């Protein structure tokens, strides 16, 4: 330690800090330039504090500087992606990665990632095969479609389908279905990208079969139906059924493309949700091509599945964009595992997390909420902890007007505002995302896995500790 009347002089130089054993040890994990930079930043912050007349009580000591530099570097190398406890109750939370996938699907992705697999190899013949073959087989079996293929997401599925089948020609679509899905996925813009020409028919609330029929001309390439996944038109409305559209398409030899959005493979009315289009029903109604997401109600990895007539799937697979849109091995492995679970509906309801969470009975949610509340009541930094019945949404652009009953724990800390508390929860370890409402932070237990209750309790403890612990 130097000793001078000038406190600036008491600060060590960068090269002196570099020689400290604690700093030298950092070279095992960090490169020299990053270490030098961290020391510079630390020293310049200390200098800035001296410049405004602050005294440095022991913070100019070499040991403290070394410790702070080490902490700076480890913060800097911290992963930016981390697991989050989802206490929002929103099952398909787009900002939290949409669907959590099944255990067997996650394992399949892990095995695919860390080793080699027969991605494009027919093990029987030893010849090259298509990476689409396994998914094709399972989707065909589950939906009744002749064939299927898969791309990175449903937006890509829409682009490639319209491009391969309708480029430079017209696609007829109802005005009431020109939707925007979150993240500015707009049907008219997607059609623009694909090179297909949009031909809007009908009015926002009413589109009749005759509106489609009148718009058909020699330039027409397809009839498109888009499920209005994230909003509902109510009141004085009329729309055309898939069957009617298919009959019209047959009459004029035009394919019907049905973008059903969420990828329901089973009937969601069992969860009390009004008719969500089911892939198999759309195929049975005669749609030539059905498009849906892998990571919405299907509950698998992010993907866009195209199921339908073989001739259309073949044309889509020949499109040059297929090379740009194809899925990687981890996605394909996880998707195959997810689809296999659906072969047995009972098992799907148990093992697909999205289905399990949507199906949680209210009394189970209530006991989970009470269990969490009991644990949180032991925390003396909380002014109040109460359980209540509440409502939540499915999220992810699915079932917009369908509320679900749920149970929540409402928490109010003594010395922290709701926004501060929620912020501390988000940046803590484990990170927790909760709802904030009129002075209370609300934990909806529907989306908290039972094995996360301990972590949630710890996170609340850390967030309410007077000095948040590191
Ligand atoms: C969500 C959705 C899309 C976009 O799907 P992503 O998988 O998010 O790309 C397209 N169409 C409909 C009807 C949707 O609901």
PDB file of N, CA and C in Angstrom, residues 165-172 195-199 215-223 252 254-255:
ATOM      1  N   UNK A 165     -46.003 -22.915 -54.463  1.00  0.00           N
ATOM      2  CA  UNK A 165     -47.261 -23.224 -55.152  1.00  0.00           C
ATOM      3  C   UNK A 165     -47.890 -22.025 -55.846  1.00  0.00           C
ATOM      4  N   UNK A 166     -47.539 -20.805 -55.447  1.00  0.00           N
ATOM      5  CA  UNK A 166     -48.313 -19.644 -55.926  1.00  0.00           C
ATOM      6  C   UNK A 166     -47.477 -18.473 -56.419  1.00  0.00           C
ATOM      7  N   UNK A 167     -46.152 -18.628 -56.524  1.00  0.00           N
ATOM      8  CA  UNK A 167     -45.305 -17.489 -56.880  1.00  0.00           C
ATOM      9  C   UNK A 167     -45.754 -16.830 -58.185  1.00  0.00           C
ATOM     10  N   UNK A 168     -45.892 -15.512 -58.171  1.00  0.00           N
ATOM     11  CA  UNK A 168     -46.276 -14.775 -59.379  1.00  0.00           C
ATOM     12  C   UNK A 168     -47.750 -14.907 -59.715  1.00  0.00           C
ATOM     13  N   UNK A 169     -48.488 -15.655 -58.917  1.00  0.00           N
ATOM     14  CA  UNK A 169     -49.925 -15.829 -59.186  1.00  0.00           C
ATOM     15  C   UNK A 169     -50.716 -15.399 -57.953  1.00  0.00           C
ATOM     16  N   UNK A 170     -52.031 -15.471 -58.047  1.00  0.00           N
ATOM     17  CA  UNK A 170     -52.880 -14.928 -56.978  1.00  0.00           C
ATOM     18  C   UNK A 170     -53.300 -15.986 -55.960  1.00  0.00           C
ATOM     19  N   UNK A 171     -53.370 -15.526 -54.715  1.00  0.00           N
ATOM     20  CA  UNK A 171     -53.906 -16.363 -53.636  1.00  0.00           C
ATOM     21  C   UNK A 171     -55.090 -15.622 -53.040  1.00  0.00           C
ATOM     22  N   UNK A 172     -56.218 -16.293 -52.946  1.00  0.00           N
ATOM     23  CA  UNK A 172     -57.407 -15.634 -52.415  1.00  0.00           C
ATOM     24  C   UNK A 172     -57.511 -15.893 -50.917  1.00  0.00           C
ATOM     25  N   UNK A 195     -43.681 -13.864 -52.970  1.00  0.00           N
ATOM     26  CA  UNK A 195     -43.879 -13.622 -54.396  1.00  0.00           C
ATOM     27  C   UNK A 195     -45.288 -13.954 -54.857  1.00  0.00           C
ATOM     28  N   UNK A 196     -46.145 -14.407 -53.948  1.00  0.00           N
ATOM     29  CA  UNK A 196     -47.543 -14.650 -54.314  1.00  0.00           C
ATOM     30  C   UNK A 196     -48.295 -13.322 -54.230  1.00  0.00           C
ATOM     31  N   UNK A 197     -49.332 -13.193 -55.031  1.00  0.00           N
ATOM     32  CA  UNK A 197     -50.109 -11.933 -55.045  1.00  0.00           C
ATOM     33  C   UNK A 197     -51.381 -12.127 -54.223  1.00  0.00           C
ATOM     34  N   UNK A 198     -51.543 -11.231 -53.251  1.00  0.00           N
ATOM     35  CA  UNK A 198     -52.679 -11.332 -52.340  1.00  0.00           C
ATOM     36  C   UNK A 198     -53.947 -10.837 -53.011  1.00  0.00           C
ATOM     37  N   UNK A 199     -54.984 -11.624 -52.941  1.00  0.00           N
ATOM     38  CA  UNK A 199     -56.281 -11.180 -53.450  1.00  0.00           C
ATOM     39  C   UNK A 199     -57.270 -11.248 -52.288  1.00  0.00           C
ATOM     40  N   UNK A 215     -63.835 -14.039 -57.108  1.00  0.00           N
ATOM     41  CA  UNK A 215     -62.447 -13.567 -57.278  1.00  0.00           C
ATOM     42  C   UNK A 215     -61.587 -14.540 -58.085  1.00  0.00           C
ATOM     43  N   UNK A 216     -62.117 -15.760 -58.300  1.00  0.00           N
ATOM     44  CA  UNK A 216     -61.313 -16.755 -59.023  1.00  0.00           C
ATOM     45  C   UNK A 216     -61.175 -16.344 -60.492  1.00  0.00           C
ATOM     46  N   UNK A 217     -59.932 -16.418 -60.970  1.00  0.00           N
ATOM     47  CA  UNK A 217     -59.660 -16.073 -62.376  1.00  0.00           C
ATOM     48  C   UNK A 217     -58.469 -16.911 -62.832  1.00  0.00           C
ATOM     49  N   UNK A 218     -58.075 -16.818 -64.094  1.00  0.00           N
ATOM     50  CA  UNK A 218     -56.992 -17.700 -64.578  1.00  0.00           C
ATOM     51  C   UNK A 218     -55.664 -17.520 -63.825  1.00  0.00           C
ATOM     52  N   UNK A 219     -55.501 -16.378 -63.163  1.00  0.00           N
ATOM     53  CA  UNK A 219     -54.262 -16.151 -62.401  1.00  0.00           C
ATOM     54  C   UNK A 219     -54.289 -16.767 -61.005  1.00  0.00           C
ATOM     55  N   UNK A 220     -55.440 -17.281 -60.583  1.00  0.00           N
ATOM     56  CA  UNK A 220     -55.554 -17.814 -59.220  1.00  0.00           C
ATOM     57  C   UNK A 220     -54.744 -19.104 -59.079  1.00  0.00           C
ATOM     58  N   UNK A 221     -53.956 -19.175 -57.998  1.00  0.00           N
ATOM     59  CA  UNK A 221     -53.151 -20.375 -57.776  1.00  0.00           C
ATOM     60  C   UNK A 221     -53.646 -21.188 -56.584  1.00  0.00           C
ATOM     61  N   UNK A 222     -54.294 -20.549 -55.604  1.00  0.00           N
ATOM     62  CA  UNK A 222     -54.723 -21.291 -54.407  1.00  0.00           C
ATOM     63  C   UNK A 222     -55.737 -20.480 -53.613  1.00  0.00           C
ATOM     64  N   UNK A 223     -56.448 -21.176 -52.740  1.00  0.00           N
ATOM     65  CA  UNK A 223     -57.329 -20.541 -51.764  1.00  0.00           C
ATOM     66  C   UNK A 223     -56.658 -20.736 -50.408  1.00  0.00           C
ATOM     67  N   UNK A 252     -62.836 -25.770 -59.023  1.00  0.00           N
ATOM     68  CA  UNK A 252     -61.973 -24.955 -59.893  1.00  0.00           C
ATOM     69  C   UNK A 252     -60.552 -25.501 -59.976  1.00  0.00           C
ATOM     70  N   UNK A 254     -58.273 -25.929 -57.664  1.00  0.00           N
ATOM     71  CA  UNK A 254     -57.336 -25.069 -56.938  1.00  0.00           C
ATOM     72  C   UNK A 254     -57.045 -25.681 -55.573  1.00  0.00           C
ATOM     73  N   UNK A 255     -55.770 -25.726 -55.178  1.00  0.00           N
ATOM     74  CA  UNK A 255     -55.473 -26.255 -53.843  1.00  0.00           C
ATOM     75  C   UNK A 255     -55.957 -25.309 -52.735  1.00  0.00           C
TER      76      UNK A 255
END
